[in-house]
Protein backbone atom coordinates (compact mmCIF):
# COMPACT_ATOMS: atom_id res chain seq x y z
CA UNK A 1 0.00 0.00 0.00
CA UNK A 2 1.29 3.48 -0.81
CA UNK A 3 2.51 5.71 1.97
CA UNK A 4 -0.31 8.25 2.59
CA UNK A 5 2.21 10.93 3.57
CA UNK A 6 4.30 10.73 0.38
CA UNK A 7 2.77 13.92 -1.04
CA UNK A 8 3.60 15.92 2.10
CA UNK A 9 7.21 14.76 1.92
CA UNK A 10 7.53 15.65 -1.77
CA UNK A 11 5.91 19.06 -1.22
CA UNK A 12 8.40 19.74 1.59
CA UNK A 13 11.28 18.92 -0.74
CA UNK A 14 9.98 20.53 -3.92
CA UNK A 15 7.99 23.71 -3.43
CA UNK A 16 4.64 23.97 -5.14
CA UNK A 17 4.30 24.38 -7.96
CA UNK A 18 7.21 22.15 -8.94
CA UNK A 19 8.88 23.78 -11.96
CA UNK A 20 7.74 21.56 -14.80
CA UNK A 21 7.36 22.88 -18.33
CA UNK A 22 3.75 22.28 -19.33
CA UNK A 23 3.65 24.19 -22.60
CA UNK A 24 3.44 22.19 -25.80
CA UNK A 25 5.68 22.51 -28.85
CA UNK A 26 3.46 25.16 -30.49
CA UNK A 27 3.35 27.29 -27.34
CA UNK A 28 7.12 27.07 -26.93
CA UNK A 29 7.58 28.04 -30.58
CA UNK A 30 5.21 30.98 -30.13
CA UNK A 31 7.07 32.29 -27.07
CA UNK A 32 10.72 31.40 -27.79
CA UNK A 33 10.70 31.03 -31.56
CA UNK A 34 11.96 27.97 -33.35
CA UNK A 35 14.11 25.45 -31.50
CA UNK A 36 17.70 25.06 -32.58
CA UNK A 37 18.56 22.56 -35.29
CA UNK A 38 21.71 20.44 -35.31
CA UNK A 39 24.08 22.12 -37.77
CA UNK A 40 21.53 24.81 -38.57
CA UNK A 41 19.39 27.46 -36.90
CA UNK A 42 20.37 28.56 -33.40
CA UNK A 43 17.94 30.50 -31.18
CA UNK A 44 19.07 33.82 -29.67
CA UNK A 45 21.28 32.71 -26.79
CA UNK A 46 23.07 34.69 -24.10
CA UNK A 47 26.04 33.64 -21.95
CA UNK A 48 24.79 33.80 -18.36
CA UNK A 49 27.66 33.83 -15.83
CA UNK A 50 27.56 31.21 -13.10
CA UNK A 51 28.70 32.63 -9.74
CA UNK A 52 30.65 29.47 -8.87
CA UNK A 53 33.06 27.26 -10.79
CA UNK A 54 31.31 24.52 -12.72
CA UNK A 55 33.15 21.35 -13.69
CA UNK A 56 32.12 19.34 -16.73
CA UNK A 57 30.40 16.21 -15.42
CA UNK A 58 32.17 14.02 -17.98
CA UNK A 59 35.61 15.64 -17.44
CA UNK A 60 35.87 17.23 -14.00
CA UNK A 61 39.32 18.63 -14.81
CA UNK A 62 37.62 21.02 -17.29
CA UNK A 63 35.63 23.99 -16.01
CA UNK A 64 32.99 26.33 -17.32
CA UNK A 65 31.96 29.75 -16.01
CA UNK A 66 28.70 30.39 -17.93
CA UNK A 67 25.53 28.81 -19.32
CA UNK A 68 24.03 29.31 -22.78
CA UNK A 69 20.45 30.43 -22.11
CA UNK A 70 17.74 31.75 -24.45
CA UNK A 71 17.69 35.54 -24.30
CA UNK A 72 14.07 35.52 -23.08
CA UNK A 73 15.04 33.35 -20.06
CA UNK A 74 18.52 34.77 -19.39
CA UNK A 75 17.56 37.40 -16.78
CA UNK A 76 15.48 34.86 -14.85
CA UNK A 77 18.30 32.29 -14.96
CA UNK A 78 20.83 34.89 -13.76
CA UNK A 79 18.57 35.83 -10.82
CA UNK A 80 18.09 32.18 -9.88
CA UNK A 81 21.83 31.47 -10.04
CA UNK A 82 22.51 34.51 -7.85
CA UNK A 83 19.95 33.34 -5.29
CA UNK A 84 21.47 29.85 -5.29
CA UNK A 85 24.96 31.29 -4.75
CA UNK A 86 23.65 33.41 -1.86
CA UNK A 87 21.86 30.41 -0.30
CA UNK A 88 24.66 27.85 -0.23
CA UNK A 89 28.34 27.73 0.66
CA UNK A 90 30.86 26.47 -1.91
CA UNK A 91 30.99 23.15 -0.04
CA UNK A 92 27.19 22.84 -0.13
CA UNK A 93 27.15 23.65 -3.86
CA UNK A 94 29.65 20.82 -4.41
CA UNK A 95 27.69 18.44 -2.16
CA UNK A 96 24.48 19.15 -4.08
CA UNK A 97 26.33 18.66 -7.37
CA UNK A 98 25.48 22.13 -8.63
CA UNK A 99 29.10 22.47 -9.67
CA UNK A 100 28.73 19.53 -12.11
CA UNK A 101 27.63 20.85 -15.49
CA UNK A 102 25.64 18.35 -17.53
CA UNK A 103 24.19 20.49 -20.31
CA UNK A 104 22.44 23.64 -21.44
CA UNK A 105 21.70 24.53 -25.08
CA UNK A 106 21.74 21.39 -27.22
CA UNK A 107 19.58 21.12 -30.34
CA UNK A 108 18.06 17.65 -30.21
CA UNK A 109 14.88 15.66 -29.89
CA UNK A 110 13.78 14.38 -26.51
CA UNK A 111 14.98 10.86 -25.82
CA UNK A 112 12.37 8.42 -27.04
CA UNK A 113 10.10 11.15 -28.42
CA UNK A 114 9.44 12.92 -31.69
CA UNK A 115 9.49 16.44 -30.23
CA UNK A 116 12.25 18.85 -29.35
CA UNK A 117 13.98 18.81 -25.99
CA UNK A 118 13.76 22.00 -23.92
CA UNK A 119 17.53 22.13 -24.42
CA UNK A 120 16.85 22.98 -28.09
CA UNK A 121 15.59 26.43 -27.07
CA UNK A 122 18.26 26.95 -24.39
CA UNK A 123 15.69 26.80 -21.58
CA UNK A 124 16.95 23.71 -19.72
CA UNK A 125 20.00 23.17 -17.54
CA UNK A 126 21.32 19.83 -16.33
CA UNK A 127 23.16 19.75 -13.02
CA UNK A 128 24.98 16.59 -11.87
CA UNK A 129 23.45 14.31 -14.51
CA UNK A 130 24.70 11.11 -12.85
CA UNK A 131 22.77 11.73 -9.62
CA UNK A 132 19.85 13.55 -11.33
CA UNK A 133 19.42 11.37 -14.38
CA UNK A 134 16.48 11.19 -16.72
CA UNK A 135 15.08 8.18 -14.88
CA UNK A 136 15.68 9.59 -11.39
CA UNK A 137 12.72 9.87 -9.07
CA UNK A 138 11.93 12.11 -6.12
CA UNK A 139 13.35 9.33 -3.95
CA UNK A 140 16.61 8.90 -5.88
CA UNK A 141 17.58 12.28 -7.40
CA UNK A 142 20.19 14.24 -5.44
CA UNK A 143 18.34 17.49 -6.07
CA UNK A 144 15.15 16.00 -4.65
CA UNK A 145 16.63 15.83 -1.16
CA UNK A 146 15.52 18.29 1.55
CA UNK A 147 18.77 20.28 1.47
CA UNK A 148 18.01 21.24 -2.15
CA UNK A 149 14.80 23.11 -1.25
CA UNK A 150 16.49 26.53 -1.55
CA UNK A 151 17.71 25.53 -5.02
CA UNK A 152 14.12 24.87 -6.15
CA UNK A 153 12.84 28.08 -4.55
CA UNK A 154 15.47 30.06 -6.43
PDB file of N, CA and C in Angstrom, residues 54-96:
ATOM      1  N   UNK A  54      31.973  25.768 -12.326  1.00  0.00           N
ATOM      2  CA  UNK A  54      31.314  24.523 -12.720  1.00  0.00           C
ATOM      3  C   UNK A  54      32.340  23.629 -13.414  1.00  0.00           C
ATOM      4  N   UNK A  55      32.299  22.352 -13.051  1.00  0.00           N
ATOM      5  CA  UNK A  55      33.154  21.351 -13.690  1.00  0.00           C
ATOM      6  C   UNK A  55      32.291  20.539 -14.654  1.00  0.00           C
ATOM      7  N   UNK A  56      32.850  20.183 -15.800  1.00  0.00           N
ATOM      8  CA  UNK A  56      32.116  19.339 -16.726  1.00  0.00           C
ATOM      9  C   UNK A  56      31.916  17.972 -16.088  1.00  0.00           C
ATOM     10  N   UNK A  57      30.706  17.480 -16.084  1.00  0.00           N
ATOM     11  CA  UNK A  57      30.402  16.213 -15.416  1.00  0.00           C
ATOM     12  C   UNK A  57      31.195  15.053 -16.015  1.00  0.00           C
ATOM     13  N   UNK A  58      31.482  15.107 -17.297  1.00  0.00           N
ATOM     14  CA  UNK A  58      32.175  14.017 -17.978  1.00  0.00           C
ATOM     15  C   UNK A  58      33.694  14.204 -17.999  1.00  0.00           C
ATOM     16  N   UNK A  59      34.174  15.364 -17.524  1.00  0.00           N
ATOM     17  CA  UNK A  59      35.611  15.641 -17.439  1.00  0.00           C
ATOM     18  C   UNK A  59      35.801  16.704 -16.365  1.00  0.00           C
ATOM     19  N   UNK A  60      35.865  16.273 -15.115  1.00  0.00           N
ATOM     20  CA  UNK A  60      35.874  17.228 -14.003  1.00  0.00           C
ATOM     21  C   UNK A  60      37.144  18.060 -13.925  1.00  0.00           C
ATOM     22  N   UNK A  61      38.131  17.768 -14.763  1.00  0.00           N
ATOM     23  CA  UNK A  61      39.319  18.634 -14.808  1.00  0.00           C
ATOM     24  C   UNK A  61      39.056  19.880 -15.650  1.00  0.00           C
ATOM     25  N   UNK A  62      38.000  19.861 -16.457  1.00  0.00           N
ATOM     26  CA  UNK A  62      37.623  21.018 -17.288  1.00  0.00           C
ATOM     27  C   UNK A  62      36.530  21.816 -16.578  1.00  0.00           C
ATOM     28  N   UNK A  63      36.606  23.138 -16.687  1.00  0.00           N
ATOM     29  CA  UNK A  63      35.628  23.986 -16.006  1.00  0.00           C
ATOM     30  C   UNK A  63      34.898  24.871 -17.001  1.00  0.00           C
ATOM     31  N   UNK A  64      33.808  25.428 -16.517  1.00  0.00           N
ATOM     32  CA  UNK A  64      32.991  26.335 -17.316  1.00  0.00           C
ATOM     33  C   UNK A  64      32.447  27.404 -16.386  1.00  0.00           C
ATOM     34  N   UNK A  65      32.375  28.643 -16.869  1.00  0.00           N
ATOM     35  CA  UNK A  65      31.957  29.755 -16.013  1.00  0.00           C
ATOM     36  C   UNK A  65      30.625  30.374 -16.438  1.00  0.00           C
ATOM     37  N   UNK A  66      29.949  29.804 -17.418  1.00  0.00           N
ATOM     38  CA  UNK A  66      28.705  30.386 -17.928  1.00  0.00           C
ATOM     39  C   UNK A  66      27.785  29.294 -18.444  1.00  0.00           C
ATOM     40  N   UNK A  67      26.524  29.683 -18.681  1.00  0.00           N
ATOM     41  CA  UNK A  67      25.534  28.814 -19.318  1.00  0.00           C
ATOM     42  C   UNK A  67      25.003  29.520 -20.561  1.00  0.00           C
ATOM     43  N   UNK A  68      24.716  28.764 -21.607  1.00  0.00           N
ATOM     44  CA  UNK A  68      24.032  29.308 -22.778  1.00  0.00           C
ATOM     45  C   UNK A  68      22.533  29.211 -22.511  1.00  0.00           C
ATOM     46  N   UNK A  69      21.872  30.365 -22.435  1.00  0.00           N
ATOM     47  CA  UNK A  69      20.447  30.431 -22.112  1.00  0.00           C
ATOM     48  C   UNK A  69      19.748  31.302 -23.158  1.00  0.00           C
ATOM     49  N   UNK A  70      18.530  30.945 -23.515  1.00  0.00           N
ATOM     50  CA  UNK A  70      17.741  31.754 -24.455  1.00  0.00           C
ATOM     51  C   UNK A  70      17.627  33.168 -23.901  1.00  0.00           C
ATOM     52  N   UNK A  71      17.710  34.149 -24.763  1.00  0.00           N
ATOM     53  CA  UNK A  71      17.689  35.542 -24.302  1.00  0.00           C
ATOM     54  C   UNK A  71      16.425  35.888 -23.523  1.00  0.00           C
ATOM     55  N   UNK A  72      15.316  35.230 -23.798  1.00  0.00           N
ATOM     56  CA  UNK A  72      14.072  35.519 -23.077  1.00  0.00           C
ATOM     57  C   UNK A  72      14.066  34.918 -21.672  1.00  0.00           C
ATOM     58  N   UNK A  73      14.963  33.978 -21.390  1.00  0.00           N
ATOM     59  CA  UNK A  73      15.043  33.346 -20.065  1.00  0.00           C
ATOM     60  C   UNK A  73      16.320  33.726 -19.320  1.00  0.00           C
ATOM     61  N   UNK A  74      17.195  34.486 -19.957  1.00  0.00           N
ATOM     62  CA  UNK A  74      18.520  34.768 -19.388  1.00  0.00           C
ATOM     63  C   UNK A  74      18.449  35.557 -18.081  1.00  0.00           C
ATOM     64  N   UNK A  75      17.647  36.605 -18.016  1.00  0.00           N
ATOM     65  CA  UNK A  75      17.557  37.396 -16.779  1.00  0.00           C
ATOM     66  C   UNK A  75      17.038  36.547 -15.617  1.00  0.00           C
ATOM     67  N   UNK A  76      16.034  35.734 -15.886  1.00  0.00           N
ATOM     68  CA  UNK A  76      15.481  34.858 -14.849  1.00  0.00           C
ATOM     69  C   UNK A  76      16.526  33.848 -14.381  1.00  0.00           C
ATOM     70  N   UNK A  77      17.254  33.266 -15.323  1.00  0.00           N
ATOM     71  CA  UNK A  77      18.297  32.293 -14.960  1.00  0.00           C
ATOM     72  C   UNK A  77      19.389  32.965 -14.123  1.00  0.00           C
ATOM     73  N   UNK A  78      19.785  34.167 -14.509  1.00  0.00           N
ATOM     74  CA  UNK A  78      20.826  34.886 -13.759  1.00  0.00           C
ATOM     75  C   UNK A  78      20.364  35.175 -12.331  1.00  0.00           C
ATOM     76  N   UNK A  79      19.087  35.584 -12.172  1.00  0.00           N
ATOM     77  CA  UNK A  79      18.567  35.833 -10.824  1.00  0.00           C
ATOM     78  C   UNK A  79      18.565  34.554  -9.997  1.00  0.00           C
ATOM     79  N   UNK A  80      18.134  33.452 -10.595  1.00  0.00           N
ATOM     80  CA  UNK A  80      18.089  32.176  -9.877  1.00  0.00           C
ATOM     81  C   UNK A  80      19.492  31.736  -9.473  1.00  0.00           C
ATOM     82  N   UNK A  81      20.457  31.854 -10.370  1.00  0.00           N
ATOM     83  CA  UNK A  81      21.831  31.467 -10.036  1.00  0.00           C
ATOM     84  C   UNK A  81      22.381  32.337  -8.910  1.00  0.00           C
ATOM     85  N   UNK A  82      22.071  33.619  -8.926  1.00  0.00           N
ATOM     86  CA  UNK A  82      22.505  34.510  -7.849  1.00  0.00           C
ATOM     87  C   UNK A  82      21.894  34.118  -6.517  1.00  0.00           C
ATOM     88  N   UNK A  83      20.611  33.768  -6.524  1.00  0.00           N
ATOM     89  CA  UNK A  83      19.953  33.336  -5.285  1.00  0.00           C
ATOM     90  C   UNK A  83      20.547  32.031  -4.766  1.00  0.00           C
ATOM     91  N   UNK A  84      20.860  31.121  -5.690  1.00  0.00           N
ATOM     92  CA  UNK A  84      21.468  29.851  -5.288  1.00  0.00           C
ATOM     93  C   UNK A  84      22.826  30.119  -4.641  1.00  0.00           C
ATOM     94  N   UNK A  85      23.627  30.967  -5.280  1.00  0.00           N
ATOM     95  CA  UNK A  85      24.959  31.289  -4.747  1.00  0.00           C
ATOM     96  C   UNK A  85      24.867  31.936  -3.373  1.00  0.00           C
ATOM     97  N   UNK A  86      23.829  32.744  -3.152  1.00  0.00           N
ATOM     98  CA  UNK A  86      23.655  33.406  -1.860  1.00  0.00           C
ATOM     99  C   UNK A  86      23.097  32.454  -0.803  1.00  0.00           C
ATOM    100  N   UNK A  87      22.503  31.341  -1.223  1.00  0.00           N
ATOM    101  CA  UNK A  87      21.858  30.413  -0.301  1.00  0.00           C
ATOM    102  C   UNK A  87      22.753  29.295   0.191  1.00  0.00           C
ATOM    103  N   UNK A  88      23.810  28.993  -0.549  1.00  0.00           N
ATOM    104  CA  UNK A  88      24.661  27.852  -0.232  1.00  0.00           C
ATOM    105  C   UNK A  88      26.132  28.253  -0.182  1.00  0.00           C
ATOM    106  N   UNK A  89      26.888  27.564   0.646  1.00  0.00           N
ATOM    107  CA  UNK A  89      28.341  27.732   0.658  1.00  0.00           C
ATOM    108  C   UNK A  89      28.918  26.973  -0.537  1.00  0.00           C
ATOM    109  N   UNK A  90      30.202  27.210  -0.818  1.00  0.00           N
ATOM    110  CA  UNK A  90      30.855  26.467  -1.906  1.00  0.00           C
ATOM    111  C   UNK A  90      30.814  24.969  -1.639  1.00  0.00           C
ATOM    112  N   UNK A  91      31.028  24.576  -0.393  1.00  0.00           N
ATOM    113  CA  UNK A  91      30.994  23.152  -0.040  1.00  0.00           C
ATOM    114  C   UNK A  91      29.597  22.568  -0.265  1.00  0.00           C
ATOM    115  N   UNK A  92      28.559  23.316   0.077  1.00  0.00           N
ATOM    116  CA  UNK A  92      27.189  22.838  -0.133  1.00  0.00           C
ATOM    117  C   UNK A  92      26.862  22.752  -1.620  1.00  0.00           C
ATOM    118  N   UNK A  93      27.357  23.699  -2.405  1.00  0.00           N
ATOM    119  CA  UNK A  93      27.150  23.652  -3.858  1.00  0.00           C
ATOM    120  C   UNK A  93      27.786  22.382  -4.420  1.00  0.00           C
ATOM    121  N   UNK A  94      28.986  22.047  -3.962  1.00  0.00           N
ATOM    122  CA  UNK A  94      29.648  20.821  -4.413  1.00  0.00           C
ATOM    123  C   UNK A  94      28.874  19.587  -3.941  1.00  0.00           C
ATOM    124  N   UNK A  95      28.426  19.590  -2.689  1.00  0.00           N
ATOM    125  CA  UNK A  95      27.695  18.441  -2.157  1.00  0.00           C
ATOM    126  C   UNK A  95      26.400  18.199  -2.936  1.00  0.00           C
ATOM    127  N   UNK A  96      25.717  19.272  -3.297  1.00  0.00           N
ATOM    128  CA  UNK A  96      24.483  19.155  -4.084  1.00  0.00           C
ATOM    129  C   UNK A  96      24.762  18.776  -5.537  1.00  0.00           C
TER     130      UNK A  96
END
